[in-house]
């Protein structure tokens, strides 16, 4: 499928007068339609809730939009909890799925009334010591170990992952939690990232549903909610087929009816913690070509860098690129598209066939709506870009200003050097 930007060249040309590139742009219409589709796909389950993985795109404007569709927040750090709290998303609208968790974060999550999803058996004692009790509602993260395989092959290697309880620990954990006063139990698992198959959630659901039945039989504990977590992927490449959330919801429903309902667990709520699927395709990084270089290869230097989008540098991840205004031109030039970091992996694309690029061309780097801006960092003193929302009525709204040198130097405050600092052109 041809990948088309959700914004036109004319719209962008207007926008860059107001917001200099680079910036991340989000598509309100797309986010809303997708959130509605997720809601509908799981409407068969009475307790269904999507807890948006805040780490994917921690922007309050976007989280507020998702909240309109019933989404809560999946948080795993102090500041993510603070963000959720500031938006008025509290109590059981927060899933606190952290690992290696500091005591003060358990304390704050507990104060907010968040559902705490424990990553490890030893966290039972740690939590009890930290907050003085075991909450009535509590969840545990399961890691089956080994390799995770579904009909179309091995998907990932949970045995190598740092997360979750072993099966033995899980049974012992629920027994202990019940003994310590817990009354409502959840089961959570996240086994594979960015899956491009409608079978992942249904397969994971089957694994967890069977486990819930076993837990009921062995421990006389009824699991109240099963959290399929994140991992539903998106089609980064044009030749990939996007996931169909309706088919996914239907697959989970089938497994539910086959396994949970007959076991008397037909009231179990299904939770999800999708990040990438909720916003990934509805964001892009807008950048301008500022240099052209020909040595042993042909390079286009843009004004964004890996500090604005780390996935290509970190994972060699593919992000599709559209040269605005040249959508239908022949892709007959082979380029490396580079940022300015003094790191040779700072390339948004390597050996990519694209139309001829001129300095000043606007490039749209697709699918940066999740794990894009959020993974930004300040290496080489590069600053975070702005985030802009393309509203449903076609107008842009600044939803996070770009970082300034003052922001960058702010943590030197205690050394009192800022007062003498002058920057000539900002
Ligand atoms: C990262 C993460 C998610 C979201 O994952 P996606 O792949 O973005 O859907 C959900 N839950 C937890 C605990 C995570 O760490």
Short mmCIF file of C-alpha atoms and ligand atoms in Angstrom, two decimals:
data_model
loop_
_atom_site.label_atom_id
_atom_site.label_comp_id
_atom_site.label_asym_id
_atom_site.label_seq_id
_atom_site.Cartn_x
_atom_site.Cartn_y
_atom_site.Cartn_z
CA UNK A 1 0.00 0.00 0.00
CA UNK A 2 1.33 3.41 -0.96
CA UNK A 3 2.06 5.43 2.15
CA UNK A 4 0.53 8.86 1.99
CA UNK A 5 1.22 11.68 4.45
CA UNK A 6 -1.86 12.88 6.35
CA UNK A 7 -0.87 16.46 5.54
CA UNK A 8 -0.49 18.24 2.21
CA UNK A 9 2.49 20.20 0.96
CA UNK A 10 0.42 23.39 0.94
CA UNK A 11 -0.62 22.84 4.56
CA UNK A 12 2.98 22.22 5.58
CA UNK A 13 4.26 25.28 3.75
CA UNK A 14 1.77 27.37 5.70
CA UNK A 15 2.72 25.64 8.95
CA UNK A 16 6.48 26.09 8.67
CA UNK A 17 6.00 29.87 8.58
CA UNK A 18 4.71 29.57 12.14
CA UNK A 19 6.64 26.54 13.40
CA UNK A 20 10.17 26.11 12.06
CA UNK A 21 11.22 22.57 11.19
CA UNK A 22 11.92 20.08 12.58
CA UNK A 23 8.72 19.24 14.43
CA UNK A 24 6.54 16.24 15.09
CA UNK A 25 3.07 16.61 13.64
CA UNK A 26 0.04 14.60 14.84
CA UNK A 27 -3.22 13.90 13.09
CA UNK A 28 -6.20 14.46 15.38
CA UNK A 29 -8.67 12.95 12.93
CA UNK A 30 -6.66 9.74 12.58
CA UNK A 31 -6.13 9.37 16.32
CA UNK A 32 -9.85 9.78 16.97
CA UNK A 33 -10.98 7.35 14.28
CA UNK A 34 -8.52 4.73 15.50
CA UNK A 35 -9.45 5.15 19.18
CA UNK A 36 -13.10 4.71 18.20
CA UNK A 37 -12.24 1.55 16.22
CA UNK A 38 -10.38 0.08 19.23
CA UNK A 39 -13.34 0.81 21.46
CA UNK A 40 -15.72 -0.88 19.03
CA UNK A 41 -13.47 -3.89 18.47
CA UNK A 42 -13.65 -4.77 22.17
CA UNK A 43 -17.16 -3.52 22.90
CA UNK A 44 -18.24 -7.16 23.37
CA UNK A 45 -16.34 -7.17 26.68
CA UNK A 46 -18.17 -5.24 29.35
CA UNK A 47 -15.15 -4.21 31.38
CA UNK A 48 -12.84 -3.47 28.44
CA UNK A 49 -10.36 -0.68 28.92
CA UNK A 50 -7.38 0.53 26.93
CA UNK A 51 -4.71 2.06 29.12
CA UNK A 52 -2.67 4.16 26.71
CA UNK A 53 1.05 3.52 27.23
CA UNK A 54 2.08 7.04 28.17
CA UNK A 55 5.75 6.37 27.41
CA UNK A 56 4.87 6.09 23.71
CA UNK A 57 3.71 9.70 23.39
CA UNK A 58 3.64 11.57 26.69
CA UNK A 59 1.75 14.58 25.44
CA UNK A 60 -1.19 15.78 27.55
CA UNK A 61 -3.16 17.06 24.54
CA UNK A 62 -3.06 13.66 22.87
CA UNK A 63 -3.77 11.74 26.06
CA UNK A 64 -6.78 13.95 26.67
CA UNK A 65 -8.15 13.08 23.22
CA UNK A 66 -7.71 9.37 23.93
CA UNK A 67 -9.36 9.78 27.32
CA UNK A 68 -12.52 10.94 25.53
CA UNK A 69 -12.74 7.39 24.14
CA UNK A 70 -12.43 5.85 27.58
CA UNK A 71 -8.68 5.32 27.55
CA UNK A 72 -6.81 5.38 30.83
CA UNK A 73 -3.06 5.73 31.29
CA UNK A 74 -0.47 3.00 31.54
CA UNK A 75 2.36 4.60 33.53
CA UNK A 76 5.72 3.28 34.59
CA UNK A 77 7.51 6.23 36.15
CA UNK A 78 6.98 9.10 38.55
CA UNK A 79 6.60 11.75 35.86
CA UNK A 80 4.21 9.61 33.84
CA UNK A 81 2.08 9.27 36.96
CA UNK A 82 2.31 13.03 37.50
CA UNK A 83 1.20 13.68 33.93
CA UNK A 84 -1.78 11.39 34.30
CA UNK A 85 -2.68 12.98 37.64
CA UNK A 86 -2.44 16.47 36.13
CA UNK A 87 -4.95 15.42 33.47
CA UNK A 88 -7.36 14.23 36.15
CA UNK A 89 -6.81 10.63 35.11
CA UNK A 90 -6.53 8.87 38.47
CA UNK A 91 -7.62 5.86 40.45
CA UNK A 92 -8.27 2.73 38.45
CA UNK A 93 -7.92 4.76 35.25
CA UNK A 94 -4.19 4.34 35.84
CA UNK A 95 -2.37 1.07 35.34
CA UNK A 96 1.04 1.27 36.95
CA UNK A 97 3.07 -1.28 34.99
CA UNK A 98 6.61 -0.50 36.11
CA UNK A 99 9.67 -2.65 36.63
CA UNK A 100 12.72 -2.14 38.84
CA UNK A 101 10.36 0.23 40.61
CA UNK A 102 11.63 2.80 43.14
CA UNK A 103 9.76 2.90 46.46
CA UNK A 104 8.52 6.47 46.02
CA UNK A 105 6.86 5.54 42.74
CA UNK A 106 4.91 2.72 44.39
CA UNK A 107 3.96 5.23 47.08
CA UNK A 108 2.73 7.81 44.59
CA UNK A 109 0.88 5.23 42.47
CA UNK A 110 -0.83 4.02 45.62
CA UNK A 111 -1.78 7.58 46.62
CA UNK A 112 -3.38 8.05 43.20
CA UNK A 113 -5.29 4.80 43.64
CA UNK A 114 -3.68 3.33 40.52
CA UNK A 115 -3.90 -0.36 39.78
CA UNK A 116 -0.45 -1.66 40.60
CA UNK A 117 0.87 -4.33 38.26
CA UNK A 118 3.78 -6.07 39.99
CA UNK A 119 6.78 -7.06 37.89
CA UNK A 120 8.37 -9.43 40.37
CA UNK A 121 7.61 -11.77 43.25
CA UNK A 122 9.86 -9.82 45.63
CA UNK A 123 7.86 -6.66 44.90
CA UNK A 124 5.02 -8.07 46.99
CA UNK A 125 7.07 -7.64 50.16
CA UNK A 126 8.66 -4.44 48.87
CA UNK A 127 5.26 -2.88 48.15
CA UNK A 128 3.81 -3.97 51.48
CA UNK A 129 6.77 -2.47 53.31
CA UNK A 130 6.60 0.73 51.25
CA UNK A 131 2.90 1.54 51.53
CA UNK A 132 2.12 -0.40 54.69
CA UNK A 133 -0.38 -2.77 53.08
CA UNK A 134 -1.29 -4.77 50.04
CA UNK A 135 -3.94 -2.98 47.97
CA UNK A 136 -7.29 -4.75 47.49
CA UNK A 137 -6.80 -4.65 43.74
CA UNK A 138 -3.48 -5.94 42.49
CA UNK A 139 -2.06 -7.35 39.27
CA UNK A 140 0.92 -9.55 38.40
CA UNK A 141 3.01 -9.65 35.25
CA UNK A 142 3.62 -13.10 33.83
CA UNK A 143 6.63 -14.22 31.81
CA UNK A 144 6.30 -17.75 30.43
CA UNK A 145 10.02 -17.95 29.54
CA UNK A 146 11.33 -19.85 26.54
CA UNK A 147 10.45 -18.65 23.08
CA UNK A 148 7.01 -17.43 22.15
CA UNK A 149 5.69 -19.13 19.09
CA UNK A 150 2.42 -18.79 17.25
CA UNK A 151 1.27 -20.53 14.09
CA UNK A 152 3.40 -18.36 11.81
CA UNK A 153 6.64 -18.95 13.69
CA UNK A 154 8.76 -17.80 16.60
CA UNK A 155 7.87 -14.26 17.59
CA UNK A 156 10.23 -13.45 20.41
CA UNK A 157 12.24 -14.75 23.29
CA UNK A 158 10.55 -13.99 26.64
CA UNK A 159 13.13 -16.20 28.37
CA UNK A 160 15.64 -13.42 27.72
CA UNK A 161 13.38 -10.61 28.91
CA UNK A 162 13.84 -8.98 32.30
CA UNK A 163 10.10 -8.69 32.95
CA UNK A 164 7.59 -10.62 34.94
CA UNK A 165 7.09 -13.60 37.27
CA UNK A 166 7.82 -17.19 36.33
CA UNK A 167 4.78 -19.45 36.41
CA UNK A 168 5.74 -20.91 39.76
CA UNK A 169 6.28 -17.45 41.24
CA UNK A 170 2.96 -16.33 39.83
CA UNK A 171 0.99 -19.04 41.64
CA UNK A 172 2.91 -18.47 44.85
CA UNK A 173 2.45 -14.71 44.38
CA UNK A 174 -1.34 -14.83 44.06
CA UNK A 175 -1.55 -17.15 47.07
CA UNK A 176 0.54 -14.74 49.13
CA UNK A 177 -1.33 -11.65 47.91
CA UNK A 178 -4.65 -13.24 48.86
CA UNK A 179 -3.30 -14.15 52.28
CA UNK A 180 -2.23 -10.51 52.72
CA UNK A 181 -5.71 -9.22 51.96
CA UNK A 182 -5.88 -8.66 48.20
CA UNK A 183 -9.40 -9.17 46.87
CA UNK A 184 -9.34 -8.36 43.15
CA UNK A 185 -6.66 -9.82 40.94
CA UNK A 186 -5.27 -9.02 37.52
CA UNK A 187 -3.03 -10.96 35.16
CA UNK A 188 -0.73 -9.17 32.72
CA UNK A 189 1.75 -10.21 30.08
CA UNK A 190 3.70 -8.49 27.31
CA UNK A 191 5.60 -10.96 25.17
CA UNK A 192 6.30 -9.45 21.76
CA UNK A 193 6.74 -5.91 20.46
CA UNK A 194 5.42 -4.43 17.22
CA UNK A 195 3.62 -7.56 16.00
CA UNK A 196 2.22 -7.38 12.49
CA UNK A 197 -0.34 -10.14 12.68
CA UNK A 198 -3.92 -10.25 13.83
CA UNK A 199 -3.05 -13.46 15.69
CA UNK A 200 -0.79 -12.09 18.44
CA UNK A 201 -3.43 -10.81 20.86
CA UNK A 202 -5.71 -13.84 20.36
CA UNK A 203 -2.77 -16.21 20.95
CA UNK A 204 -1.61 -14.32 24.02
CA UNK A 205 -5.22 -14.16 25.24
CA UNK A 206 -5.50 -17.94 24.92
CA UNK A 207 -2.32 -18.42 26.96
CA UNK A 208 -3.53 -16.06 29.68
CA UNK A 209 -7.12 -17.34 29.68
CA UNK A 210 -5.92 -20.92 30.19
CA UNK A 211 -3.67 -19.71 32.96
CA UNK A 212 -6.58 -17.91 34.64
CA UNK A 213 -8.59 -21.13 34.56
CA UNK A 214 -5.67 -22.98 36.13
CA UNK A 215 -5.34 -20.29 38.81
CA UNK A 216 -9.02 -20.61 39.63
CA UNK A 217 -8.78 -24.38 39.95
CA UNK A 218 -5.61 -24.45 41.97
CA UNK A 219 -5.90 -21.36 44.15
CA UNK A 220 -9.63 -20.64 44.14
CA UNK A 221 -8.78 -17.13 42.94
CA UNK A 222 -10.85 -15.55 40.20
CA UNK A 223 -8.86 -13.28 37.96
CA UNK A 224 -10.95 -10.12 37.50
CA UNK A 225 -9.03 -8.59 34.63
CA UNK A 226 -6.60 -9.84 32.02
CA UNK A 227 -4.25 -7.26 30.57
CA UNK A 228 -2.92 -8.05 27.10
CA UNK A 229 -0.57 -5.06 27.40
CA UNK A 230 1.05 -3.58 24.28
CA UNK A 231 2.77 -5.06 21.27
CA UNK A 232 0.18 -4.55 18.55
CA UNK A 233 2.28 -3.21 15.73
CA UNK A 234 1.91 -0.90 12.77
CA UNK A 235 2.90 -1.13 9.11
CA UNK A 236 6.07 0.95 8.91
CA UNK A 237 6.83 -0.30 5.40
CA UNK A 238 4.61 0.30 2.38
CA UNK A 239 4.50 -3.41 1.51
CA UNK A 240 3.28 -4.40 4.97
CA UNK A 241 -0.38 -5.00 5.77
CA UNK A 242 -1.66 -3.01 8.74
CA UNK A 243 -3.28 -4.92 11.61
CA UNK A 244 -7.05 -5.04 11.63
CA UNK A 245 -8.18 -4.20 15.14
CA UNK A 246 -11.66 -5.59 14.48
CA UNK A 247 -10.22 -8.98 13.56
CA UNK A 248 -7.98 -8.81 16.62
CA UNK A 249 -10.91 -8.01 18.92
CA UNK A 250 -12.90 -10.82 17.34
CA UNK A 251 -10.03 -13.28 17.82
CA UNK A 252 -9.82 -12.40 21.50
CA UNK A 253 -13.60 -12.75 21.82
CA UNK A 254 -13.48 -16.28 20.37
CA UNK A 255 -10.77 -17.37 22.80
CA UNK A 256 -12.74 -15.80 25.63
CA UNK A 257 -15.88 -17.73 24.76
CA UNK A 258 -13.99 -20.97 24.32
CA UNK A 259 -11.96 -20.79 27.50
CA UNK A 260 -13.14 -18.24 30.06
CA UNK A 261 -16.92 -18.41 29.71
CA UNK A 262 -17.21 -22.20 30.17
CA UNK A 263 -14.92 -21.97 33.21
CA UNK A 264 -17.27 -19.55 34.93
CA UNK A 265 -14.96 -16.60 34.28
CA UNK A 266 -17.32 -14.80 31.91
CA UNK A 267 -17.11 -11.56 33.88
CA UNK A 268 -13.40 -11.09 33.36
CA UNK A 269 -12.51 -7.67 31.98
CA UNK A 270 -10.03 -7.33 29.13
CA UNK A 271 -7.49 -4.56 29.38
CA UNK A 272 -4.91 -3.44 26.85
CA UNK A 273 -1.93 -1.10 27.13
CA UNK A 274 -1.32 -0.23 23.51
CA UNK A 275 0.98 2.63 22.70
CA UNK A 276 2.29 2.21 19.16
CA UNK A 277 -1.04 1.12 17.71
CA UNK A 278 -2.89 4.08 19.24
CA UNK A 279 -0.78 6.90 17.88
CA UNK A 280 2.12 5.53 15.79
CA UNK A 281 0.72 6.04 12.28
CA UNK A 282 -0.84 9.39 13.23
CA UNK A 283 2.39 11.25 13.75
CA UNK A 284 5.24 12.24 11.46
CA UNK A 285 8.48 14.15 11.73
CA UNK A 286 8.61 17.15 9.41
CA UNK A 287 12.10 18.19 8.46
CA UNK A 288 13.83 20.31 5.81
CA UNK A 289 16.70 19.24 3.55
CA UNK A 290 19.50 21.69 4.35
CA UNK A 291 22.55 20.06 2.76
CA UNK A 292 23.48 17.83 -0.11
CA UNK A 293 26.79 16.01 -0.09
CA UNK A 294 28.42 13.71 -2.63
CA UNK A 295 31.42 11.64 -1.58
CA UNK A 296 31.50 7.86 -1.73
CA UNK A 297 27.74 8.01 -1.36
CA UNK A 298 25.05 10.62 -1.86
CA UNK A 299 23.84 12.28 1.29
CA UNK A 300 20.99 14.59 2.10
CA UNK A 301 21.42 16.40 5.42
CA UNK A 302 18.19 17.40 7.13
CA UNK A 303 17.53 19.68 10.08
CA UNK A 304 16.24 16.83 12.28
CA UNK A 305 18.55 14.25 13.82
CA UNK A 306 18.40 11.05 15.86
CA UNK A 307 17.77 13.18 18.95
CA UNK A 308 14.32 13.83 17.45
CA UNK A 309 13.74 10.25 16.31
CA UNK A 310 15.95 7.55 17.67
CA UNK A 311 14.45 4.39 16.22
CA UNK A 312 16.46 4.22 12.98
CA UNK A 313 19.75 4.82 14.82
CA UNK A 314 18.90 2.51 17.71
CA UNK A 315 17.20 -0.42 16.01
CA UNK A 316 17.92 0.19 12.34
CA UNK A 317 14.16 0.70 12.16
CA UNK A 318 12.57 1.58 8.85
CA UNK A 319 10.60 4.81 8.63
CA UNK A 320 9.09 5.65 5.30
CA UNK A 321 10.02 9.05 3.86
CA UNK A 322 7.98 11.23 1.51
CA UNK A 323 9.55 14.17 -0.27
CA UNK A 324 6.67 16.62 -0.26
CA UNK A 325 5.51 17.69 -3.70
CA UNK A 326 7.40 14.80 -5.31
CA UNK A 327 5.00 12.01 -4.31
CA UNK A 328 4.59 10.87 -7.87
CA UNK A 329 8.12 11.55 -9.09
CA UNK A 330 10.41 8.67 -10.02
CA UNK A 331 12.36 7.32 -7.02
CA UNK A 332 15.57 7.16 -9.02
CA UNK A 333 18.12 8.57 -6.56
CA UNK A 334 19.81 6.53 -3.86
CA UNK A 335 20.40 8.55 -0.70
CA UNK A 336 21.44 8.34 2.89
CA UNK A 337 19.27 10.82 4.78
CA UNK A 338 21.31 12.08 7.70
CA UNK A 339 21.03 14.20 10.80
CA UNK A 340 23.78 16.31 12.30
CA UNK A 341 24.92 14.23 15.28
CA UNK A 342 28.58 13.32 15.39
CA UNK A 343 27.55 9.69 15.22
CA UNK A 344 27.58 7.76 11.97
CA UNK A 345 24.36 5.97 12.88
CA UNK A 346 22.49 9.27 12.74
CA UNK A 347 20.72 8.32 9.52
CA UNK A 348 16.98 8.27 8.96
CA UNK A 349 17.48 6.17 5.87
CA UNK A 350 20.37 4.28 4.27
CA UNK A 351 20.54 3.57 0.54
CA UNK A 352 16.94 4.70 0.16
CA UNK A 353 15.56 5.20 -3.33
CA UNK A 354 13.85 8.58 -3.44
CA UNK A 355 13.06 11.27 -5.96
CA UNK A 356 15.81 13.84 -6.46
CA UNK A 357 15.93 16.05 -3.39
CA UNK A 358 16.76 19.73 -3.49
CA UNK A 359 17.85 21.86 -0.60
CA UNK A 360 14.76 23.39 0.94
CA UNK A 361 12.54 20.39 0.20
CA UNK A 362 10.24 19.36 3.02
CA UNK A 363 10.53 15.72 4.03
CA UNK A 364 7.91 13.83 6.00
CA UNK A 365 9.27 10.93 8.01
CA UNK A 366 6.28 8.67 8.62
CA UNK A 367 4.94 6.81 11.63
CA UNK A 368 6.64 8.76 14.39
CA UNK A 369 3.47 9.14 16.46
CA UNK A 370 4.65 6.64 19.07
CA UNK A 371 8.14 6.06 20.45
CA UNK A 372 9.21 9.01 18.29
CA UNK A 373 9.46 12.35 20.08
CA UNK A 374 9.26 10.42 23.35
CA UNK A 375 12.63 8.75 22.89
CA UNK A 376 14.32 12.09 22.24
CA UNK A 377 17.54 12.95 23.97
CA UNK A 378 19.98 15.82 24.11
CA UNK A 379 23.16 14.31 22.74
CA UNK A 380 25.47 16.83 21.05
CA UNK A 381 23.41 19.48 22.81
CA UNK A 382 20.66 18.94 20.25
CA UNK A 383 17.35 20.23 21.48
CA UNK A 384 13.92 18.60 21.44
CA UNK A 385 11.65 19.70 18.63
CA UNK A 386 8.17 21.10 18.98
CA UNK A 387 5.05 18.96 18.72
CA UNK A 388 2.17 20.25 16.63
CA UNK A 389 -1.35 18.88 16.33
CA UNK A 390 -3.11 19.03 12.98
CA UNK A 391 -6.62 19.56 14.23
CA UNK A 392 -9.71 18.09 12.64
CA UNK A 393 -10.54 21.44 11.07
CA UNK A 394 -7.14 21.46 9.33
CA UNK A 395 -5.51 24.10 11.52
CA UNK A 396 -2.28 23.47 13.42
CA UNK A 397 -1.97 23.81 17.19
CA UNK A 398 1.31 23.89 19.06
CA UNK A 399 1.03 21.21 21.74
CA UNK A 400 4.62 21.37 22.98
CA UNK A 401 7.05 24.15 22.21
CA UNK A 402 10.57 23.30 21.14
CA UNK A 403 13.21 23.11 23.83
CA UNK A 404 15.36 26.24 24.10
CA UNK A 405 18.99 26.61 25.13
CA UNK A 406 17.66 27.96 28.45
CA UNK A 407 15.84 24.67 28.99
CA UNK A 408 18.96 22.75 28.10
CA UNK A 409 21.12 24.68 30.55
CA UNK A 410 18.46 24.89 33.27
CA UNK A 411 19.89 22.01 35.28
CA UNK A 412 23.10 24.02 35.77
CA UNK A 413 21.08 26.49 37.84
CA UNK A 414 22.81 25.49 41.03
CA UNK A 415 26.14 26.63 39.59
CA UNK A 416 24.77 30.05 38.77
CA UNK A 417 26.41 30.18 35.36
CA UNK A 418 23.26 31.02 33.45
CA UNK A 419 23.31 34.71 34.25
CA UNK A 420 26.49 35.25 32.23
CA UNK A 421 25.43 33.13 29.35
CA UNK A 422 24.49 34.82 26.12
CA UNK A 423 23.48 33.16 22.93
CA UNK A 424 23.77 35.38 19.91
CA UNK A 425 20.99 34.33 17.62
CA UNK A 426 18.17 32.71 19.58
C1 LIG B 1 6.02 -0.19 26.13
C2 LIG B 1 4.91 -0.77 26.90
C3 LIG B 1 3.62 -0.79 26.39
C4 LIG B 1 3.28 -0.27 25.02
O1 LIG B 1 3.85 -0.99 24.02
P1 LIG B 1 3.50 -0.70 22.48
O2 LIG B 1 4.38 -1.62 21.75
O3 LIG B 1 3.77 0.72 22.24
O4 LIG B 1 2.05 -1.03 22.30
C5 LIG B 1 2.62 -1.30 27.18
N1 LIG B 1 2.87 -1.78 28.42
C6 LIG B 1 4.09 -1.78 28.95
C7 LIG B 1 4.29 -2.29 30.32
C8 LIG B 1 5.16 -1.28 28.21
O5 LIG B 1 6.38 -1.29 28.74
#
